[in-house]
XYZ file of N, CA and C in Angstrom:
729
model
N -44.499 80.924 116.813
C -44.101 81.026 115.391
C -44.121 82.493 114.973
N -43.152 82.621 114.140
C -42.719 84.237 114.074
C -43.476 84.257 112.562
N -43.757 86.110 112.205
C -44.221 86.131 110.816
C -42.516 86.464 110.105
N -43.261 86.589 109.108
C -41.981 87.101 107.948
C -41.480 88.835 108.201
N -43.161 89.167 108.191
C -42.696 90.966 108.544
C -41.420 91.391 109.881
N -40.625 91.662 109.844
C -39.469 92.558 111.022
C -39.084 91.180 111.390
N -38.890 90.058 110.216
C -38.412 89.101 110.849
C -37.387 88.831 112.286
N -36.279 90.041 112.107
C -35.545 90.482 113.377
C -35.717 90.704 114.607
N -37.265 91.162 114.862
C -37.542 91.743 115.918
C -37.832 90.777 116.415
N -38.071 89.283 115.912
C -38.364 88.047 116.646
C -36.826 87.420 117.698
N -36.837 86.956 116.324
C -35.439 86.352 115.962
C -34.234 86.312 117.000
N -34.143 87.547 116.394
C -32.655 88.352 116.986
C -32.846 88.173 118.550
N -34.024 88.425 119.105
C -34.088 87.925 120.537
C -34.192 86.816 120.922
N -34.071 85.754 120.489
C -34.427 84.454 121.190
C -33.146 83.899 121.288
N -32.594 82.846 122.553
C -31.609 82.307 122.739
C -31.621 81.157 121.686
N -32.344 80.859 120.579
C -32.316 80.168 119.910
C -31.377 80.578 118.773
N -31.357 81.957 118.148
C -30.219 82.461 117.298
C -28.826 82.123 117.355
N -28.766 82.470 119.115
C -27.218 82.532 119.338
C -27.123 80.890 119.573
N -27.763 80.343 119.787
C -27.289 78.440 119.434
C -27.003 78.306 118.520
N -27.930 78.842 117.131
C -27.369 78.483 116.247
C -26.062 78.969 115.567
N -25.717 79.946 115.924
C -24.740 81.033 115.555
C -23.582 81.116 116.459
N -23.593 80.167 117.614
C -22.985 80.212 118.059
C -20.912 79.683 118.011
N -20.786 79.415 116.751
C -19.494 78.671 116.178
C -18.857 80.423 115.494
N -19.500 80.937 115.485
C -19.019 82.269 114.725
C -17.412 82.677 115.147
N -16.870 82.885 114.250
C -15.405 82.703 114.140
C -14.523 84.463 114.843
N -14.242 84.208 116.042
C -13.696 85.638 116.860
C -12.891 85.661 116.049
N -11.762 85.067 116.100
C -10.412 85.134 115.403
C -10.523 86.325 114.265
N -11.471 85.663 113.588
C -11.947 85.774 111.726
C -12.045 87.856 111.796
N -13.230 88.216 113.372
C -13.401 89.360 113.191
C -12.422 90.149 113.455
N -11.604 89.302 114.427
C -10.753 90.306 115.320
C -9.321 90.705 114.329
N -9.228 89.659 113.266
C -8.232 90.143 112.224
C -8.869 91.152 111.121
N -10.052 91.085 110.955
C -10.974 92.133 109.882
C -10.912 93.321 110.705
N -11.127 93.518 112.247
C -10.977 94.782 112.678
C -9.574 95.225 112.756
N -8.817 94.566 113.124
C -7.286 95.279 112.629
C -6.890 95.282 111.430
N -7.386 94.780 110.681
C -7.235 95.030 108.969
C -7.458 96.452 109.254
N -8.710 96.326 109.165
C -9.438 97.710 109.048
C -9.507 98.835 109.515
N -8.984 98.979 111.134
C -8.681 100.235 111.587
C -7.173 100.795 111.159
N -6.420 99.678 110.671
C -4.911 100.139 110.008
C -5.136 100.641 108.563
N -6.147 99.921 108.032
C -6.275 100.814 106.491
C -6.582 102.315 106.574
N -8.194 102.128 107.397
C -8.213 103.698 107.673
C -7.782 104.778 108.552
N -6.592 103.978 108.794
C -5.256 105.286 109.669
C -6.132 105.376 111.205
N -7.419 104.887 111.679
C -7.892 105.306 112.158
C -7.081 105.594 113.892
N -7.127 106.715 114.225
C -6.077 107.124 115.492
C -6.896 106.467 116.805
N -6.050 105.869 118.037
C -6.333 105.874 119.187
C -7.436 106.577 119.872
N -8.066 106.295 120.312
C -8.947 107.282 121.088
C -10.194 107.877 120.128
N -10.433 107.403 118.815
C -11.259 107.760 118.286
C -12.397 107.167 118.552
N -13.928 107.733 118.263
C -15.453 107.186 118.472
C -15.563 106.575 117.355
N -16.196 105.517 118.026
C -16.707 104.434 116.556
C -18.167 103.761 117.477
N -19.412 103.972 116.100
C -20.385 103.757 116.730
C -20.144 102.167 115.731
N -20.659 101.147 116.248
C -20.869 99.698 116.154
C -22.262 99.416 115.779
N -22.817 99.736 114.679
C -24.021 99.469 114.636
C -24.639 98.469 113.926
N -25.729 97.652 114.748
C -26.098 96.748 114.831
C -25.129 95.734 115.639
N -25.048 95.548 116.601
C -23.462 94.969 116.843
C -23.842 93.529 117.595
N -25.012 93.205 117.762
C -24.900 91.915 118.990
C -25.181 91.748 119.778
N -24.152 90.816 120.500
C -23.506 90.691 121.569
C -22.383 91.323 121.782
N -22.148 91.771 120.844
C -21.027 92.789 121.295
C -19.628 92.730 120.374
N -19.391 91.208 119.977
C -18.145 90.871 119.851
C -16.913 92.034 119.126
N -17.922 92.372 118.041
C -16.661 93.465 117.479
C -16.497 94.486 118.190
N -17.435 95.237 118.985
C -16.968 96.651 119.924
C -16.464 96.311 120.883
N -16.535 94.600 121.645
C -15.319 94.528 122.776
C -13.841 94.606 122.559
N -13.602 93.439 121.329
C -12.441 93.964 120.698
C -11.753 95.354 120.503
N -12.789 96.262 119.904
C -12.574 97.389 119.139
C -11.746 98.157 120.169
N -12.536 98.126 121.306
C -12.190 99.226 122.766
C -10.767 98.378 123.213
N -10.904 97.319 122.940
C -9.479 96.879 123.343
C -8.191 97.552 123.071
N -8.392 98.167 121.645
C -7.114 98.414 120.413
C -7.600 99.965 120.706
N -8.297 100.582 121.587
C -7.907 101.889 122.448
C -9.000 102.789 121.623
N -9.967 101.891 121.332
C -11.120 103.405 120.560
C -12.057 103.142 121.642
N -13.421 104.715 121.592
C -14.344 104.715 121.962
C -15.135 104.213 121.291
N -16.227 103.340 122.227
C -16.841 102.555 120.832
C -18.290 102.713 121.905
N -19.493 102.934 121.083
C -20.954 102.633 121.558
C -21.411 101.964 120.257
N -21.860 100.227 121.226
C -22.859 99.450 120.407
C -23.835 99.761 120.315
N -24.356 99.262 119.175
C -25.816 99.834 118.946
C -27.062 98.682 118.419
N -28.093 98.110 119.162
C -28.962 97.048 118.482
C -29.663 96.944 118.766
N -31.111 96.215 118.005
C -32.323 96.776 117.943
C -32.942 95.872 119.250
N -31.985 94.473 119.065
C -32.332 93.526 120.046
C -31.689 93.961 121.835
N -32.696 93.952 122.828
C -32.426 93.922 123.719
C -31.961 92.771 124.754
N -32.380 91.977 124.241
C -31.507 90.537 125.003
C -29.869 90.502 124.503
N -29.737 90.920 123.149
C -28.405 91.294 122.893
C -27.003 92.537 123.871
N -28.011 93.376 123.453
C -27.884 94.832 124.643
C -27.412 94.148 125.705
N -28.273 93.483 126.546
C -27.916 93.510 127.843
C -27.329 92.746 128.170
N -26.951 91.486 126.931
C -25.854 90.433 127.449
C -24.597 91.821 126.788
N -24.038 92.583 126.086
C -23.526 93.176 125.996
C -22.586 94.434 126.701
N -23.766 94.695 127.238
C -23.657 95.888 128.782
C -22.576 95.060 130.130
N -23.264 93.910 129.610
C -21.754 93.316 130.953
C -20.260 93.527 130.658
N -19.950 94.138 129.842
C -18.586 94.467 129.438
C -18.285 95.735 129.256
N -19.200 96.599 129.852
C -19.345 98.210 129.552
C -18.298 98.523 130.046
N -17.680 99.621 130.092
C -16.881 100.381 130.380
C -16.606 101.923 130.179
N -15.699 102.667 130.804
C -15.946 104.027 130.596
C -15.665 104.715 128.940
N -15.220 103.528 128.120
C -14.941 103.677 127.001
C -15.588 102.761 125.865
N -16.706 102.026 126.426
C -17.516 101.178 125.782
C -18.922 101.064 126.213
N -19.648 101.711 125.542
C -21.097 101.722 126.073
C -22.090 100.958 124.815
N -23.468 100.325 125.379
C -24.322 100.134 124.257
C -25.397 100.248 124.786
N -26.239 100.794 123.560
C -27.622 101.194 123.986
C -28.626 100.937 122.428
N -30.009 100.645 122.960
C -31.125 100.127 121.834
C -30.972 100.848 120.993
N -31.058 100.539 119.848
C -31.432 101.518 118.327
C -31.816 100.458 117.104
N -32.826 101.366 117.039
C -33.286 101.226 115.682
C -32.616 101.983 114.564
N -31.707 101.015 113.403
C -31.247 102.030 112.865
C -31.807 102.832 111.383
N -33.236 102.726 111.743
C -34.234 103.871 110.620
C -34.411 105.011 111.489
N -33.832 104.708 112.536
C -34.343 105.994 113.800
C -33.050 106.595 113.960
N -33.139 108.075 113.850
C -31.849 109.375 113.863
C -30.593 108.356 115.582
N -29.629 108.687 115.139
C -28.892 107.813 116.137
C -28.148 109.304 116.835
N -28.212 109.012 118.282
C -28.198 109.714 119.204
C -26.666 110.281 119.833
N -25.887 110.736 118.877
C -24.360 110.649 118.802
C -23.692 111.379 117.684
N -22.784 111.439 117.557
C -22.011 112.253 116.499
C -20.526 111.507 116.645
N -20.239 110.532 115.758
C -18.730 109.981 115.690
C -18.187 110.170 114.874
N -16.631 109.193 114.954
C -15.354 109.448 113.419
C -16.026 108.460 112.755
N -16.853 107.235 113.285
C -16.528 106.089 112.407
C -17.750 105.293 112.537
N -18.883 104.603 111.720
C -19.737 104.425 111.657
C -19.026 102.058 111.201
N -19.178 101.445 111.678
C -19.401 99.912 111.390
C -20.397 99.522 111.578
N -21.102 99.078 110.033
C -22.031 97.951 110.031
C -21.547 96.732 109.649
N -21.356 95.422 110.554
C -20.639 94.236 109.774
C -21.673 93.109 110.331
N -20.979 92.593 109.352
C -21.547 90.814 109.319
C -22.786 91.227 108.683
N -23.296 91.463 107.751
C -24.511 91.700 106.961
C -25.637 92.009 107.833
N -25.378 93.213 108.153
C -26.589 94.021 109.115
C -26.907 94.705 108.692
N -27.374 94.519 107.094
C -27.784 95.933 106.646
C -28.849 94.822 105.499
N -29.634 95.827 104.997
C -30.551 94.765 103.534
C -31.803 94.454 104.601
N -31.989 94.038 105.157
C -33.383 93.589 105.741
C -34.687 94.375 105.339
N -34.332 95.259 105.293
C -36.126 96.062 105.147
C -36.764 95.905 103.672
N -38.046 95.567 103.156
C -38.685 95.464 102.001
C -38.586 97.071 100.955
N -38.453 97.824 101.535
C -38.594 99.326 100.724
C -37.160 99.772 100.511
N -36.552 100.393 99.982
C -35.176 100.627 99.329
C -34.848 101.942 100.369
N -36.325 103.113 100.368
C -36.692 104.172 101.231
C -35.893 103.742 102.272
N -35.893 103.206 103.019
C -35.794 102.883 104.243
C -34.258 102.201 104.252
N -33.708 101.593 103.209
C -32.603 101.249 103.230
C -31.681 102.477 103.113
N -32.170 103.626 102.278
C -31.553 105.009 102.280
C -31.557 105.641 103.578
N -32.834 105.653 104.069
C -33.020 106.827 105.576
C -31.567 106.290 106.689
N -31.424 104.683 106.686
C -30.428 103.934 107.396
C -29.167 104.790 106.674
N -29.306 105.253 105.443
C -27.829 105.685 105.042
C -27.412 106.915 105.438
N -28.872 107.866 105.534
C -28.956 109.097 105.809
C -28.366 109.375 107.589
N -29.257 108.082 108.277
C -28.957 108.605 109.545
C -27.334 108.313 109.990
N -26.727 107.483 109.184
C -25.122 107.221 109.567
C -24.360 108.645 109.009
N -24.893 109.034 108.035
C -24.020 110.298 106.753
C -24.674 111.557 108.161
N -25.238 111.433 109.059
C -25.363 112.738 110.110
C -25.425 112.786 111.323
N -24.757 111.155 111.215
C -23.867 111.244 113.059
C -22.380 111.190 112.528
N -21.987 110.917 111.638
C -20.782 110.820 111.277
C -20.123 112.417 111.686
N -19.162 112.402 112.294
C -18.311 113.705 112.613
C -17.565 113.933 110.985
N -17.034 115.647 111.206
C -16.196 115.813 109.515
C -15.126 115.488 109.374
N -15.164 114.040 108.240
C -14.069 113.502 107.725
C -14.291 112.312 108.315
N -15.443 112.244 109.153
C -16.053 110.303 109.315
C -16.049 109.529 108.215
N -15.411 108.470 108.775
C -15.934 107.597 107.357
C -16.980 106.061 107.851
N -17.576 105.272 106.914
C -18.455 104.197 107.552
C -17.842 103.326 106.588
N -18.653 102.133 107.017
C -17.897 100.654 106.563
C -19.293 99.791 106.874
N -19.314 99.695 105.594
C -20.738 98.191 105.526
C -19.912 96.999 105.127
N -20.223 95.660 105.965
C -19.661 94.851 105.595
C -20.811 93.494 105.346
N -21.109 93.187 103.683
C -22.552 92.568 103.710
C -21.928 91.429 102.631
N -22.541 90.056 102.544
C -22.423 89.309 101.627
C -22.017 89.442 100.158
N -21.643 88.757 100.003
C -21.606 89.120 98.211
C -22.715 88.270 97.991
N -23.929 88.805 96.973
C -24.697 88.266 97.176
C -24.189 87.745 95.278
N -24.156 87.770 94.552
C -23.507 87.071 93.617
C -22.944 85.823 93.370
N -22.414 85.486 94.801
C -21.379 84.036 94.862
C -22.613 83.590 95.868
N -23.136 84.521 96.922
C -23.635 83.227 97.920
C -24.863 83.156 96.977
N -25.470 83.757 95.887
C -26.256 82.576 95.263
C -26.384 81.329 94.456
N -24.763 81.660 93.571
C -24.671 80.811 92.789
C -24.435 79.435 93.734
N -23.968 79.891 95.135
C -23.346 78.743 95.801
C -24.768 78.274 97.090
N -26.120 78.723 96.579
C -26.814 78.632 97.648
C -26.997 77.064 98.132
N -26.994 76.584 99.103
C -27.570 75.454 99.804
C -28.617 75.426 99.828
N -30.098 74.945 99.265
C -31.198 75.136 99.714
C -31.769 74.138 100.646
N -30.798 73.051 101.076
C -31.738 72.176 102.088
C -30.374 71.702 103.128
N -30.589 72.023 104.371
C -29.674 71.500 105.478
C -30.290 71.461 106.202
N -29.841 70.102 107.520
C -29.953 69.954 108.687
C -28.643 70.480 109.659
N -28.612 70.786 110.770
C -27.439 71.321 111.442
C -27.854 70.527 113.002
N -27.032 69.497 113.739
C -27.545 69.881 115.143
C -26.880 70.759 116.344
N -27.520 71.144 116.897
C -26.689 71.900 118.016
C -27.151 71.887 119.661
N -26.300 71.986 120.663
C -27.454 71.611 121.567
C -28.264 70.859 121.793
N -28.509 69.701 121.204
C -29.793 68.661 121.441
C -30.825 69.496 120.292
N -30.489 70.036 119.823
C -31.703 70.964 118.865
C -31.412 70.740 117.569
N -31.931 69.976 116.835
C -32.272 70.058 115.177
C -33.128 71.136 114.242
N -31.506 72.095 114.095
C -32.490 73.124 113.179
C -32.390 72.761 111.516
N -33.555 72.489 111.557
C -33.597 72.197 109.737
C -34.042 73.803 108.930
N -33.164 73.721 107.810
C -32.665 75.396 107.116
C -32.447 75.063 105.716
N -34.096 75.892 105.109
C -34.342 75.827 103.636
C -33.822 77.375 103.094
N -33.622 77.300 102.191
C -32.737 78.968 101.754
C -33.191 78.850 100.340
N -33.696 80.083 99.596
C -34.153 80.349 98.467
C -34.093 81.663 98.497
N -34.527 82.219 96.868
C -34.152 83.769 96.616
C -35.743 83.971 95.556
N -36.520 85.171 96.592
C -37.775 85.065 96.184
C -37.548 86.613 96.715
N -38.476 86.990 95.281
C -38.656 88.811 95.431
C -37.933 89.708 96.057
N -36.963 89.337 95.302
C -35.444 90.275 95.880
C -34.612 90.013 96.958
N -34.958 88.413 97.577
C -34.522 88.962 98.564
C -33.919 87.295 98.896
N -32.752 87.046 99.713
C -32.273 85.974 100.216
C -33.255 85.433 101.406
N -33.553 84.577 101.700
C -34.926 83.632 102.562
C -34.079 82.526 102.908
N -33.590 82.688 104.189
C -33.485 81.308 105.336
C -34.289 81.325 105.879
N -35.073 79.804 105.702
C -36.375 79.889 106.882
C -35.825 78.412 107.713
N -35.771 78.830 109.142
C -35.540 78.001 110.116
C -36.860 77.381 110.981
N -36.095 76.285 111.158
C -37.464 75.068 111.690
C -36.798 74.428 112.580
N -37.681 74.242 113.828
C -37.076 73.485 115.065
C -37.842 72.732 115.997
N -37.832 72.251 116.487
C -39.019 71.862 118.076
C -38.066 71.796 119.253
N -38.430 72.074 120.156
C -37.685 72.027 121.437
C -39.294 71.741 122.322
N -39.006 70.744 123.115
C -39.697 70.332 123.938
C -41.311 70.169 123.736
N -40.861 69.284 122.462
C -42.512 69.017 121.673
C -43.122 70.688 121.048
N -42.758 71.800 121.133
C -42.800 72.962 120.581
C -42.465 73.590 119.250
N -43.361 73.748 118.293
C -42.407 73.919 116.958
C -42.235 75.188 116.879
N -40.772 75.535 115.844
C -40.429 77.104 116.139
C -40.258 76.797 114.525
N -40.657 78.258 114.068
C -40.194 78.788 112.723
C -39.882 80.468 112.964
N -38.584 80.008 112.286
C -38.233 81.684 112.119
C -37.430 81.708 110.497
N -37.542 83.369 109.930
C -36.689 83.787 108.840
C -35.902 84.670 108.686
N -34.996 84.456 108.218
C -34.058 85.456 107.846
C -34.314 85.965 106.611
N -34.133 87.183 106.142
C -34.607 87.923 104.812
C -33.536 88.809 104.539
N -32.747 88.639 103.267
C -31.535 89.419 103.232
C -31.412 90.311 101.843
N -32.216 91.321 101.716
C -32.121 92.180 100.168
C -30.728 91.617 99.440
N -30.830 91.423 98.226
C -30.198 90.781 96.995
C -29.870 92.219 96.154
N -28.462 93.226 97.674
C -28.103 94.417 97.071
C -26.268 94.384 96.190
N -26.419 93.994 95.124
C -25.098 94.240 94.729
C -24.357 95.551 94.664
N -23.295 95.195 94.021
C -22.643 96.657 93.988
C -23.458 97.675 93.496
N -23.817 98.027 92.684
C -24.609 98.603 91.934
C -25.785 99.127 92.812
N -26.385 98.686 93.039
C -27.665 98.789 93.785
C -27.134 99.746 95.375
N -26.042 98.947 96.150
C -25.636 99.636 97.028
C -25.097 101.440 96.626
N -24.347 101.313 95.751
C -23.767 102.836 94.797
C -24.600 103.612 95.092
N -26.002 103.194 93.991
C -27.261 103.854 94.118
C -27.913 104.481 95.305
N -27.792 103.251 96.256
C -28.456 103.473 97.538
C -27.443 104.869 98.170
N -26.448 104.730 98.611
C -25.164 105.656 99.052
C -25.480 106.504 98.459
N -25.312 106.922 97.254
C -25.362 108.599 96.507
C -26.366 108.457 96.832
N -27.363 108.503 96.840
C -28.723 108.778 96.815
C -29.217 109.556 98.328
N -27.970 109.074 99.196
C -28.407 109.336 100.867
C -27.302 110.596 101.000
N -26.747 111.207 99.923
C -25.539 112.023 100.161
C -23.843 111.362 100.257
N -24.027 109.968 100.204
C -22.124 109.476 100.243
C -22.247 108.835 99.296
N -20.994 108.575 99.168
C -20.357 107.901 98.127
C -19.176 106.802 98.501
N -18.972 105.335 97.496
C -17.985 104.758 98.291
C -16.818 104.735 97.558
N -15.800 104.762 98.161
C -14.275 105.363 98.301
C -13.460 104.018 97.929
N -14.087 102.752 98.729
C -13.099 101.657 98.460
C -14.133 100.433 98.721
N -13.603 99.707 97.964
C -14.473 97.978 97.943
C -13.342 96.726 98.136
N -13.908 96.507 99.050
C -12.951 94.946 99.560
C -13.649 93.695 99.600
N -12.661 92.258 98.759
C -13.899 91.501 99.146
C -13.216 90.507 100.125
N -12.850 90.664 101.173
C -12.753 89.619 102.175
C -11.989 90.518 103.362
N -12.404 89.681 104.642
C -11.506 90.358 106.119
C -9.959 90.765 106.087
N -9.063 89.985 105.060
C -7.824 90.688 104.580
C -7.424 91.942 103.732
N -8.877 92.322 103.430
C -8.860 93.285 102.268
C -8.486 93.129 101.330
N -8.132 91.752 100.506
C -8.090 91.994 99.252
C -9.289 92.471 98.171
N -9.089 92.241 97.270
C -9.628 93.280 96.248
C -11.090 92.690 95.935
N -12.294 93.303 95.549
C -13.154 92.608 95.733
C -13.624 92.097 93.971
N -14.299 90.951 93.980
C -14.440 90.016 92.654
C -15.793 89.506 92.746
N -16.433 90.580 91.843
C -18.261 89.465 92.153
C -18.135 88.028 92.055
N -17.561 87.334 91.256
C -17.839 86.054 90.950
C -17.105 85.708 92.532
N -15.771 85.649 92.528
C -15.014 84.817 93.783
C -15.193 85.613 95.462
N -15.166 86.513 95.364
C -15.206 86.802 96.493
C -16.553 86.836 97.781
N -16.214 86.478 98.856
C -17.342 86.440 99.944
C -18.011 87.205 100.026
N -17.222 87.910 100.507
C -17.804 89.595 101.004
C -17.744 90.749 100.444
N -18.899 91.874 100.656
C -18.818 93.224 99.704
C -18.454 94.159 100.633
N -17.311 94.810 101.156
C -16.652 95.494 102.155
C -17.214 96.593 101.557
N -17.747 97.509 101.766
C -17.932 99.284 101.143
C -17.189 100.299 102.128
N -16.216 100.644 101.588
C -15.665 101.937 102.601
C -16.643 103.573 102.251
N -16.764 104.373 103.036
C -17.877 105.433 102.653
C -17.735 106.077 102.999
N -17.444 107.300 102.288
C -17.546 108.774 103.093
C -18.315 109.875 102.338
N -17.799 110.592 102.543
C -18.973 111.892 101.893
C -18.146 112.758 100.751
């Protein structure tokens, strides 16, 4: 049984995540990354660090459509199912991303809501700081995080899901800032609890966070097509960012 503190550092490693997560929609990303490298003109052959990335899925793609791409994640069971697809133009390696990142690129991606986890705001900045000084001049970054506006009004607080022979039962509530999936399971007479913890950062709050680390954001999208983003209707809070 995992605690609440670095809920991730549990989590994120156990083959139990990717069961549950495992329906995650390629299609869905692989049209958000060509959205997105056509909005921002971004040229052939450019570096794009992938951070927080997986298993990989968006930087295998990415290198496909002819960029350099190094994944980046904190989880090592991720990493190394990842590394099987390395190439001379696709590399990934561990990072913590409160820790200075070991590179200098055009293009910084955080997606699928890999960002918000930490309890201190500090620390949500230093993450902003260390992307705003690997970024090469005229880098730009891209957070791609919930709208947390709609997924509360629309929260589920009680589901069962099965998968695998595995019944994960998944309570969700919004307690001290912060979005709380707590997952419950048994596998082989064994009970598992794990949580997810997702800061409750709207626009506003993100703004703050960005200037505050030296950038500023340039453009807001709320969905993988890029249309325009709408607290009430829209999914997702796309932040385009540069300096």
């Amino acid at each position: 049984m995992s605690s609440k503190k670095d809920w991730f550092t549990d989590w994120f490693n156990t083959k139990y995540y990717h069961i549950l997560y495992q329906h995650r929609d390629d299609y869905e990303a692989q049209v958000f990354m060509s959205n997105l490298v056509n909005y921002l003109e971004l040229p052939k052959g450019a570096s794009v660090l992938d951070l927080a990335c997986g298993k990989g899925r968006h930087s295998i793609y990415l290198n496909s459509l002819g960029y350099n791409i190094t994944g980046a994640d904190l989880s090592i069971n991720s990493i190394k199912h990842a590394s099987e697809s390395k190439n001379d133009s696709l590399n990934f390696i561990v990072q913590d991303m409160r820790l200075p990142f070991p590179l200098k690129t055009d293009a910084i991606f955080n997606l699928f809501t890999s960002f918000g986890y930490f309890a201190d705001d500090k620390e949500d900045i230093r993450v902003i700081e260390n992307i705003k000084n690997s970024l090469n001049q005229d880098g730009v970054a891209v957070i791609d995080y919930l709208n947390v506006v709609k997924t509360i009004d629309k929260l589920v607080p009680d589901e069962t899901i099965l998968l695998d022979d595995i019944e994960f039962h998944i309570t969700k509530e919004v307690k001290n800032d912060f979005i709380i999936k707590k997952i419950e399971f048994t596998v082989e007479e064994k009970y598992h609890c794990y949580y997810e913890r997702v800061k409750c950062l709207d626009l506003a709050r993100f703004k703050k966070i960005i200037e505050t680390a030296g950038l500023q954001i340039t453009e807001t999208f709320g969905d993988y097509n890029l249309h325009a983003f709408d607290k009430n209707n829209s999914n997702r809070l796309i932040l385009i960012i540069k300096a």
